[in-house]
Short mmCIF file of C-alpha atoms in Angstrom, two decimals:
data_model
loop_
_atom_site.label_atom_id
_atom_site.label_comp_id
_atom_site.label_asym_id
_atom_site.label_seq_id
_atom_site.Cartn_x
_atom_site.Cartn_y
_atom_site.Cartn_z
CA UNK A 1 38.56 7.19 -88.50
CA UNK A 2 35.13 6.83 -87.48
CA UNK A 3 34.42 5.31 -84.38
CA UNK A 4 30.67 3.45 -84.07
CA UNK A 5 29.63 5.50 -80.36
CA UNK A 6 26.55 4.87 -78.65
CA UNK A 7 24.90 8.35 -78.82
CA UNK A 8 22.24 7.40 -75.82
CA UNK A 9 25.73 7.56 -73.63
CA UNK A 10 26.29 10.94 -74.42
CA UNK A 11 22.80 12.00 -73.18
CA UNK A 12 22.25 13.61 -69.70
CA UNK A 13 20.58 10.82 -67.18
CA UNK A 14 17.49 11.13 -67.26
CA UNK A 15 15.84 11.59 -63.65
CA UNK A 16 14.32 8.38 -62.88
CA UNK A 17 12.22 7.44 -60.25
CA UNK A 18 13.23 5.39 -57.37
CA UNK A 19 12.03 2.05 -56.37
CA UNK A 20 9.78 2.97 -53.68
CA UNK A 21 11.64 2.37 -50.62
CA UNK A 22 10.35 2.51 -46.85
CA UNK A 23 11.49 5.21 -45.06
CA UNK A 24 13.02 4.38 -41.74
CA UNK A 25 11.69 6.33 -39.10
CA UNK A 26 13.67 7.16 -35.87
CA UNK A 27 11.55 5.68 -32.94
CA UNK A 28 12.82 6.58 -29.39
CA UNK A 29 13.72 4.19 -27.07
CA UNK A 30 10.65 5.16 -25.01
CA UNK A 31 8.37 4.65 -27.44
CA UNK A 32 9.72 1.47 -28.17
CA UNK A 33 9.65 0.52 -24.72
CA UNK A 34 5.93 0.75 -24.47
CA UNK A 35 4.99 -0.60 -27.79
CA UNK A 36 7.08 -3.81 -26.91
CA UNK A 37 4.78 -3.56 -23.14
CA UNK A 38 1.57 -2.86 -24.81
CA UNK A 39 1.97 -6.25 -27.46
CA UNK A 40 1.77 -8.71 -24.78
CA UNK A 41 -2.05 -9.10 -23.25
CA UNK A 42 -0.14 -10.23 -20.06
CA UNK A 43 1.12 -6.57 -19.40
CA UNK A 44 -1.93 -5.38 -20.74
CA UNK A 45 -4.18 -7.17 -17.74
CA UNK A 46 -1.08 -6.36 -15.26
CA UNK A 47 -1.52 -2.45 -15.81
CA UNK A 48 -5.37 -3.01 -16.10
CA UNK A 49 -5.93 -4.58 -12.70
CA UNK A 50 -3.27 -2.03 -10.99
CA UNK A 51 -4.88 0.90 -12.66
CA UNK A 52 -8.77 -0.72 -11.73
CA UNK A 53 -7.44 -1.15 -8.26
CA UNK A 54 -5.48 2.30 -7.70
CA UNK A 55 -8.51 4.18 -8.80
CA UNK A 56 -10.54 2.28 -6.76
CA UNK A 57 -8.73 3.19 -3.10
CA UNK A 58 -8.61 6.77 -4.72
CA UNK A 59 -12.20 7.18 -5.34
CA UNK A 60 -12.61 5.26 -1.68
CA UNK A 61 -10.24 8.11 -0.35
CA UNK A 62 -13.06 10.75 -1.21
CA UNK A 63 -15.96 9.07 0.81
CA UNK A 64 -13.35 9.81 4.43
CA UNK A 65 -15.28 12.06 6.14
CA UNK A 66 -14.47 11.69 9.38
CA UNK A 67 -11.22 11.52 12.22
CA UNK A 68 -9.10 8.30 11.38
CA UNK A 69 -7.45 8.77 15.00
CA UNK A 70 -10.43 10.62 17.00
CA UNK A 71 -13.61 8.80 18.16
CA UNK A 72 -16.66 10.03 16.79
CA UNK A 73 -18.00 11.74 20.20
CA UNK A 74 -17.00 11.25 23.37
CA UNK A 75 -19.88 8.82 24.52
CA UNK A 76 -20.11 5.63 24.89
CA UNK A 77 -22.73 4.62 22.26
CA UNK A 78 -20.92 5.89 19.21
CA UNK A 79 -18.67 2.55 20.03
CA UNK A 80 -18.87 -0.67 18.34
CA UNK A 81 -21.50 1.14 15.97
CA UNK A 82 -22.62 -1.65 13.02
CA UNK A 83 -21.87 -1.50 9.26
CA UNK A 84 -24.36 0.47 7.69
CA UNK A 85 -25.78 -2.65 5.30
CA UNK A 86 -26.49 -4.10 8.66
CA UNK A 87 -27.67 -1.63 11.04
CA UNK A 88 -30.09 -3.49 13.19
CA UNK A 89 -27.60 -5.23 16.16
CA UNK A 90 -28.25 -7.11 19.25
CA UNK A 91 -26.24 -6.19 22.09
CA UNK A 92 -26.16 -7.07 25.52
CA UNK A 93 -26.43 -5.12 28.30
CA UNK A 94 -26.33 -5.27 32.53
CA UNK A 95 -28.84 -3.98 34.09
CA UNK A 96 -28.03 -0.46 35.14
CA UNK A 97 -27.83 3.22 34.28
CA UNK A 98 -27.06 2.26 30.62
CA UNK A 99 -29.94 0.03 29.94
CA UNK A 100 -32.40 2.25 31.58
CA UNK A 101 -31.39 5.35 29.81
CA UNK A 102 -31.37 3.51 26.51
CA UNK A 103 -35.25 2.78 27.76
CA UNK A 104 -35.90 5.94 28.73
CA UNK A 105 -35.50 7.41 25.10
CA UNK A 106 -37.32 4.46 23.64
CA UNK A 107 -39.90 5.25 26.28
CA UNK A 108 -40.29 8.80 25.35
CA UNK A 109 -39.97 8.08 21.62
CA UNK A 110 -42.75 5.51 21.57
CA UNK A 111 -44.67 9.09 22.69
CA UNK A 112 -43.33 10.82 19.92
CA UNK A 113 -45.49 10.91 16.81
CA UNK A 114 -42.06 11.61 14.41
CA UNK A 115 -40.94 8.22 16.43
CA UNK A 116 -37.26 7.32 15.24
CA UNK A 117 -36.04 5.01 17.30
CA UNK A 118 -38.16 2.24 19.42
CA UNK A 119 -36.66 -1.04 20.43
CA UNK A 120 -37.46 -3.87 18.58
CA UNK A 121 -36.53 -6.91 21.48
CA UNK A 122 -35.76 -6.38 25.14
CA UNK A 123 -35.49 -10.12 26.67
CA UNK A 124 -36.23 -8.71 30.33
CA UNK A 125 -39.58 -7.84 28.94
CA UNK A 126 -40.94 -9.68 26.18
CA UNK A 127 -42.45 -12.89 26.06
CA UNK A 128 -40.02 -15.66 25.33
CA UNK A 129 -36.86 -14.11 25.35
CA UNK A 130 -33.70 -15.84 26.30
CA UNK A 131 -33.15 -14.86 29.76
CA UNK A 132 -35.92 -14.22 32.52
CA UNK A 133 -36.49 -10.77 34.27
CA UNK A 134 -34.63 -11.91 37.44
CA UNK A 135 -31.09 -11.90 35.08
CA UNK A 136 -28.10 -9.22 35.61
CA UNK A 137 -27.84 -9.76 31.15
CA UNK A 138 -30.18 -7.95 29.15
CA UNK A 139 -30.31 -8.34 25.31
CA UNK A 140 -31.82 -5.62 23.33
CA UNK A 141 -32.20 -5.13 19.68
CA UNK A 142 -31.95 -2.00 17.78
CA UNK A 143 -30.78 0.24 15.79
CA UNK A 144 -27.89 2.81 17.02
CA UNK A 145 -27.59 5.46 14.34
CA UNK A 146 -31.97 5.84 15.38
CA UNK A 147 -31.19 6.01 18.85
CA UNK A 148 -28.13 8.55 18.34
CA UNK A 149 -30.54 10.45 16.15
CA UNK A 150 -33.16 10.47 19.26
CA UNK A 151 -30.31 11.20 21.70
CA UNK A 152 -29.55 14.37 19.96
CA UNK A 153 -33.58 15.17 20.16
CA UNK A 154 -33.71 14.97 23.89
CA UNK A 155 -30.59 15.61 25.10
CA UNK A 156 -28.34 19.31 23.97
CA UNK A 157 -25.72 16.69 22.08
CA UNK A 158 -25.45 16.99 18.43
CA UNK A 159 -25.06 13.66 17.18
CA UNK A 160 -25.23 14.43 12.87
CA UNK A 161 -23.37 10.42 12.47
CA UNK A 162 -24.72 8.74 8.98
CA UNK A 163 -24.79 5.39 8.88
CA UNK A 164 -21.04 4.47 8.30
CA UNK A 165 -19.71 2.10 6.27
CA UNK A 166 -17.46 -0.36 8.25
CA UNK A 167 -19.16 1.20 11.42
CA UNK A 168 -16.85 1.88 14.36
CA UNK A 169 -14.25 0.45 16.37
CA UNK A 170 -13.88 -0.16 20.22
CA UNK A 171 -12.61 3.42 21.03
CA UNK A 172 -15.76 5.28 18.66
CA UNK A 173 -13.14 5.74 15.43
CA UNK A 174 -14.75 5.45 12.25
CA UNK A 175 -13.41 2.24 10.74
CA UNK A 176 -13.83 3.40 7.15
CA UNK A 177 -11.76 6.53 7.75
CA UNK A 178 -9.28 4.82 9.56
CA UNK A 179 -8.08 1.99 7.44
CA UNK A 180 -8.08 3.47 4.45
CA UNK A 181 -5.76 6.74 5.84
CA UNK A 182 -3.78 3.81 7.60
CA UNK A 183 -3.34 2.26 4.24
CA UNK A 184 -2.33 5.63 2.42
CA UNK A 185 0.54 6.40 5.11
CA UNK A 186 1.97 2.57 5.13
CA UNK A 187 2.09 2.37 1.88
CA UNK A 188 3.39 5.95 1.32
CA UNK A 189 6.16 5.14 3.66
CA UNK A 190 7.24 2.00 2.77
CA UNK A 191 7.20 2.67 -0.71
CA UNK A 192 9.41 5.59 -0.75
CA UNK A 193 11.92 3.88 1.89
CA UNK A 194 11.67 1.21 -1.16
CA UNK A 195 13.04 3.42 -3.60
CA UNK A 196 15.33 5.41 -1.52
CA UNK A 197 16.69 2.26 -1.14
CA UNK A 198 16.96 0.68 -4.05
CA UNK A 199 19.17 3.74 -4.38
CA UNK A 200 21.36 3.60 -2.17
CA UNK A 201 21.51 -0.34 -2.63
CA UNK A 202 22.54 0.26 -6.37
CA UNK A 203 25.31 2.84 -5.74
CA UNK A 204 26.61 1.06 -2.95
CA UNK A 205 26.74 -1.98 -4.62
CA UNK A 206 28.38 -0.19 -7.80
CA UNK A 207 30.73 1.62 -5.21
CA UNK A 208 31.73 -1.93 -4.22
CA UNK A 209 32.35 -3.49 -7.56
CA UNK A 210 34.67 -0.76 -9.05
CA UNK A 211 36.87 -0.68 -5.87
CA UNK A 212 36.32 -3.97 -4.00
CA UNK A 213 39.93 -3.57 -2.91
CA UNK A 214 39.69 -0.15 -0.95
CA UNK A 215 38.74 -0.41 2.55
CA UNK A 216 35.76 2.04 2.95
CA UNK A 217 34.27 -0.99 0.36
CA UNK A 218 35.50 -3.37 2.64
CA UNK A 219 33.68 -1.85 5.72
CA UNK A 220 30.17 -1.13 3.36
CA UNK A 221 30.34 -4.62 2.54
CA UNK A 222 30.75 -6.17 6.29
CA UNK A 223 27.68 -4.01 7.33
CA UNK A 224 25.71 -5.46 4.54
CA UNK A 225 26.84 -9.24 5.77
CA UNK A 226 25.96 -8.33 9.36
CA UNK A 227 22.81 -6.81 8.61
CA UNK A 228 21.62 -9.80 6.17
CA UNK A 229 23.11 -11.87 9.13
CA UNK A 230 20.01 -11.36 11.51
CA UNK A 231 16.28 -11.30 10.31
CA UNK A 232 15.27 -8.08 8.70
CA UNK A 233 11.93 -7.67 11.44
CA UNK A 234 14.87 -8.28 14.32
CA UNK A 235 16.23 -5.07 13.01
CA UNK A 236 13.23 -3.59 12.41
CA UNK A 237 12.05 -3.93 16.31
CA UNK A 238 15.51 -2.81 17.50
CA UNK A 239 15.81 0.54 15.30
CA UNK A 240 12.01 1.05 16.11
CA UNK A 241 13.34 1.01 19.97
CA UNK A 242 15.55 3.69 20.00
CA UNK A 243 13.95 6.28 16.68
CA UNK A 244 10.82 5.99 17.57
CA UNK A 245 7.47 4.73 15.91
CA UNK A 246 5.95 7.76 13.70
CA UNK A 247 5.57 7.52 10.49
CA UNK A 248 8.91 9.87 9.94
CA UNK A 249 10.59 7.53 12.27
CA UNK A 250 9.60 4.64 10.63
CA UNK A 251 11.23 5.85 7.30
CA UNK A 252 14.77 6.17 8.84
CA UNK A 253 14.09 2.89 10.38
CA UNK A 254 13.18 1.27 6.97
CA UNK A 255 16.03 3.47 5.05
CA UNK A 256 18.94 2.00 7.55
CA UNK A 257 18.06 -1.62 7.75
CA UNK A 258 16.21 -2.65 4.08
CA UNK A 259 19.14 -1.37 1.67
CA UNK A 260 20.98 -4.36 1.48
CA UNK A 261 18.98 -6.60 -0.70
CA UNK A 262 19.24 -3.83 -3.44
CA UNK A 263 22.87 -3.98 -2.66
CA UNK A 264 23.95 -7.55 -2.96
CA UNK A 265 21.77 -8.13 -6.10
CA UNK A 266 23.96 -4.83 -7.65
CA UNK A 267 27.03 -6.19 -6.18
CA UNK A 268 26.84 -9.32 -8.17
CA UNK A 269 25.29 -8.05 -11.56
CA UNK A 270 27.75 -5.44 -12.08
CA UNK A 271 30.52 -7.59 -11.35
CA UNK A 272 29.56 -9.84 -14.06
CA UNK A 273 29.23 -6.32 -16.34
CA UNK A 274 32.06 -4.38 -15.23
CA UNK A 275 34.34 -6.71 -18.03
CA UNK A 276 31.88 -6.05 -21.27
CA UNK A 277 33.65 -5.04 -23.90
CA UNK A 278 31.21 -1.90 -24.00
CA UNK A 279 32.42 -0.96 -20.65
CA UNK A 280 35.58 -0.86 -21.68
CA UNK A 281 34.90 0.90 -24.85
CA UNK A 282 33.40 3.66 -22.16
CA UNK A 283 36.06 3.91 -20.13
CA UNK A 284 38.39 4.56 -22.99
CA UNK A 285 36.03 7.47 -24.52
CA UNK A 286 36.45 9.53 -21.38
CA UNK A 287 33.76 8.65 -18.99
CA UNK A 288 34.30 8.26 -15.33
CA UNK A 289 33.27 5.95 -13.65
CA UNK A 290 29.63 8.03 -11.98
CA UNK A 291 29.00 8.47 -15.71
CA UNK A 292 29.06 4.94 -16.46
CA UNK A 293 27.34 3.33 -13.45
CA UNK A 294 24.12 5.89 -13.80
CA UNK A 295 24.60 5.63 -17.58
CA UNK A 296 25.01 2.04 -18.65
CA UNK A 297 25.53 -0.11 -15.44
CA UNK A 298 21.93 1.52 -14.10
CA UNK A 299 19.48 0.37 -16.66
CA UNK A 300 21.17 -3.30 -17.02
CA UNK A 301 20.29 -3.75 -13.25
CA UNK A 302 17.00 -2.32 -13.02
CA UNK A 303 15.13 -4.80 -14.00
CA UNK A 304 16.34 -7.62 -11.73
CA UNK A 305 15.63 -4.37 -8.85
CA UNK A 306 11.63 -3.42 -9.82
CA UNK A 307 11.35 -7.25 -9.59
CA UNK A 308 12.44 -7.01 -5.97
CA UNK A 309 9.86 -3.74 -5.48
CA UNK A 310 6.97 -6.49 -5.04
CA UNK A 311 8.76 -8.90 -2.99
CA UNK A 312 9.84 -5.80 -0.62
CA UNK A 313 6.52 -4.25 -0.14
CA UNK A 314 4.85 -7.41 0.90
CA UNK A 315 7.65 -8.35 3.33
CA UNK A 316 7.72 -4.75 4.75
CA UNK A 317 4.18 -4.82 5.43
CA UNK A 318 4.68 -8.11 7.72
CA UNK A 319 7.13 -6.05 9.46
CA UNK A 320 5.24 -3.29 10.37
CA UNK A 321 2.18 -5.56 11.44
CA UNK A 322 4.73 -7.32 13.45
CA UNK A 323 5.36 -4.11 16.10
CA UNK A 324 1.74 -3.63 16.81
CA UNK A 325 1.31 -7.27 17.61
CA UNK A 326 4.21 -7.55 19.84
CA UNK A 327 2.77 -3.93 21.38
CA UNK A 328 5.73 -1.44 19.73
CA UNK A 329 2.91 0.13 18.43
CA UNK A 330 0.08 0.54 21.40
CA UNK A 331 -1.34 4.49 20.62
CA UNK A 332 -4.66 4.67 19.31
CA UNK A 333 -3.64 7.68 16.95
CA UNK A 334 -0.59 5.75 15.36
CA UNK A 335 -1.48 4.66 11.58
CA UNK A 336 0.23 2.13 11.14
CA UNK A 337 -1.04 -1.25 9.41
CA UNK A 338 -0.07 -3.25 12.00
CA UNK A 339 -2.13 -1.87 14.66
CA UNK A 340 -5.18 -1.81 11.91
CA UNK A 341 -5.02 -5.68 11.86
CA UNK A 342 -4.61 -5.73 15.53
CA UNK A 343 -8.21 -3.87 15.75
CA UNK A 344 -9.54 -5.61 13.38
CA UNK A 345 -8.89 -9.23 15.10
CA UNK A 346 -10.11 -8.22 18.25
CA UNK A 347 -13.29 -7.38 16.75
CA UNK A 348 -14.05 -9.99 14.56
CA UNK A 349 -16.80 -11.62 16.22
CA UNK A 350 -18.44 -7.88 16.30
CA UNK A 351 -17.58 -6.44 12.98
CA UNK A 352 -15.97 -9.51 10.80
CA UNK A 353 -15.80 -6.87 7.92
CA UNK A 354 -13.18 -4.99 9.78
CA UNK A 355 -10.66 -7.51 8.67
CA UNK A 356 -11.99 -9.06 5.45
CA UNK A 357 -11.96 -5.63 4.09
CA UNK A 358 -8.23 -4.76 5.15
CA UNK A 359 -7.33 -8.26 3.78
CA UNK A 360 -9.13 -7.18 0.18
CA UNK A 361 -7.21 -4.03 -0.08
CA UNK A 362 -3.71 -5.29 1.30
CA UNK A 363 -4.33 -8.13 -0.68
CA UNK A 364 -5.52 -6.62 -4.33
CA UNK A 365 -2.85 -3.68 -4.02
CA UNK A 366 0.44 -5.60 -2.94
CA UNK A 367 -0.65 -8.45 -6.35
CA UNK A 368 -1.43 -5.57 -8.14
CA UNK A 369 1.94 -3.74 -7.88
CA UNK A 370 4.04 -7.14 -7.90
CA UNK A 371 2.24 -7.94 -11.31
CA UNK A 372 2.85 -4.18 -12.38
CA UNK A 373 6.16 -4.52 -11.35
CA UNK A 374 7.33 -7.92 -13.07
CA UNK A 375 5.57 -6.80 -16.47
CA UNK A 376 7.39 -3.45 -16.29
CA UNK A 377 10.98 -5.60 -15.59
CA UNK A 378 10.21 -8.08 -17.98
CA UNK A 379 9.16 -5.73 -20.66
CA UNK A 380 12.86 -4.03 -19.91
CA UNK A 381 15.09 -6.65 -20.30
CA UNK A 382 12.80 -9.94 -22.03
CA UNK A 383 15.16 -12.29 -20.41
CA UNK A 384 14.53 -12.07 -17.12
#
């Protein structure tokens, strides 16, 4: 019996092309991390304006030439020297050894055919100035950085001081030098007590979570609530009292008292977490519980804790300024922001750019790094 077969099904298949498919490409989680950062012009102008103004105090960090803690020379005229934009000043004097020395090299200069320095108003001598001859007061208007130039001419010191930027403070320190390596060091501090923190804020705070019954918990946990009890700067002063007030000391200060905002906002996220299902699903794979808190439980909380990074360095900063102004911090040679303000105030009717300057750069570098910051959480986990 002949059966009617389709002979084209008893042919070999034919290798046929396939429908042109898109490949899927593996993408790490890295690299999606940043793409996701770089497609929103918001983190775009956050990491702009840090990077514009962290390049900025680095390049400013290469013009330091000189002592941020020692005066410039041991005289007297190297202090309260002017900005150099604005180098022509008029100071006051009483009439005395000063005045007529200061005379003396005008005096001799006005001899000098390579003059550099001359005084350009004396009110004891010229014609209408503000006070008459018989006055103790003496105005005179110059220019220091010429009549430090002239000092070294006539006399064996050797005076080589430029024009400086910010000019100099009450005690003959380079302004310039000083706030900017006063800057470097309080920033440098704080922001590794930050993240030495944050650490031991997370784990803590994990610690808690996964064994709020056990005692040692129980004690963490009433340190955090007595610390968070009492103003952060109250603390602050009282470790300062008894570690000291270097910079070193100041980190152990910083590490023992700022932990526990770190630790109460990982207390409360990873009690929320600690019931996921994918928790669960860990713990029933085999991993302890180190594994998942520096595994999973780390990267859900992180963003809430960069967040808090901004917040923290501003508030630390206060602190800091806080023990110069109530006189923790009284030694010329201690760098500490604090006492940088403290200068700057006192001068202001002097050298008014003392403190608009600090401002600028406290100012631009804490917004900078809190705008960093938030686009970095935000890019992390979009719904915060």
């Amino acid at each position: 019996m002949h059966n009617n077969i389709n002979e084209s099904l008893l042919k070999f298949a034919s290798n046929k092309k396939n429908e042109s498919i898109e490949s899927a490409h593996y993408i790490s989680t890295t690299k999606l991390y940043w793409k996701r950062f770089f497609s929103k012009k918001s983190n775009i102008f956050a990491l702009a304006f840090f990077g514009i103004v962290l390049l900025t105090f680095l390049i400013m960090l290469a013009f330091v030439k000189y002592s941020p803690t020692k005066p410039l020379s041991n005289i007297n005229f190297v202090r309260n020297l002017p900005i150099a934009a604005n180098s022509i000043v008029i100071r006051s004097f009483e009439k005395g050894k000063e005045l007529d020395f200061i005379r003396e090299i005008a005096n001799l200069e006005n001899l000098d055919s390579s003059q550099i320095f001359q005084i350009f108003y004396d009110s004891a001598l010229d014609s209408g100035g503000e006070l008459t001859v018989t006055s103790d007061i003496v105005f005179l208007q110059y220019n220091p950085y010429d009549f430090l130039k002239a000092l070294s001419k006539y006399t064996d010191l050797k005076l080589n001081i430029r024009p400086l930027i910010l000019g100099s403070n009450a005690n003959g320190i380079d302004i310039y030098s000083r706030t900017l390596i006063s800057m470097l060091y309080t920033f440098s501090v704080i922001l590794i007590a930050i993240f030495i923190n944050l650490f031991i804020g997370f784990s803590l705070g994990a610690l808690y979570s996964l064994n709020s019954n056990k005692w040692y918990t129980k004690l963490i946990d009433s340190v955090a609530n007595i610390l968070n009890a009492i103003p952060e700067v109250i603390w602050i002063f009282v470790f300062s009292i008894f570690i000291g007030t270097n910079w070193w000391q100041i980190l152990i200060t910083l590490i023992l008292c700022s932990w526990t905002q770190f630790y109460e906002i990982s207390k409360h996220e990873i009690n929320e977490l600690k019931s996921e299902e994918f928790i669960l699903a860990s713990e029933s794979i085999g991993l302890n519980k180190i594994q998942i808190v520096y595994r999973h439980l780390f990267k859900l909380v992180l963003p809430s804790l960069i967040i808090l990074i901004g917040s923290r360095l501003s508030t630390l900063i206060l602190c800091l300024s806080s023990l110069a102004f109530l006189e923790f911090l009284s030694e010329t040679n201690n760098l500490n922001i604090g006492t940088i303000f403290k200068e700057a105030l006192s001068s202001l009717t002097i050298n008014p750019f003392y403190i608009v300057t600090t401002t600028i750069l406290i100012i631009g570098f804490c917004a900078s790094l809190k705008l960093f910051y938030n686009a970095l959480s935000a890019t992390y986990n979009p719904q915060i």
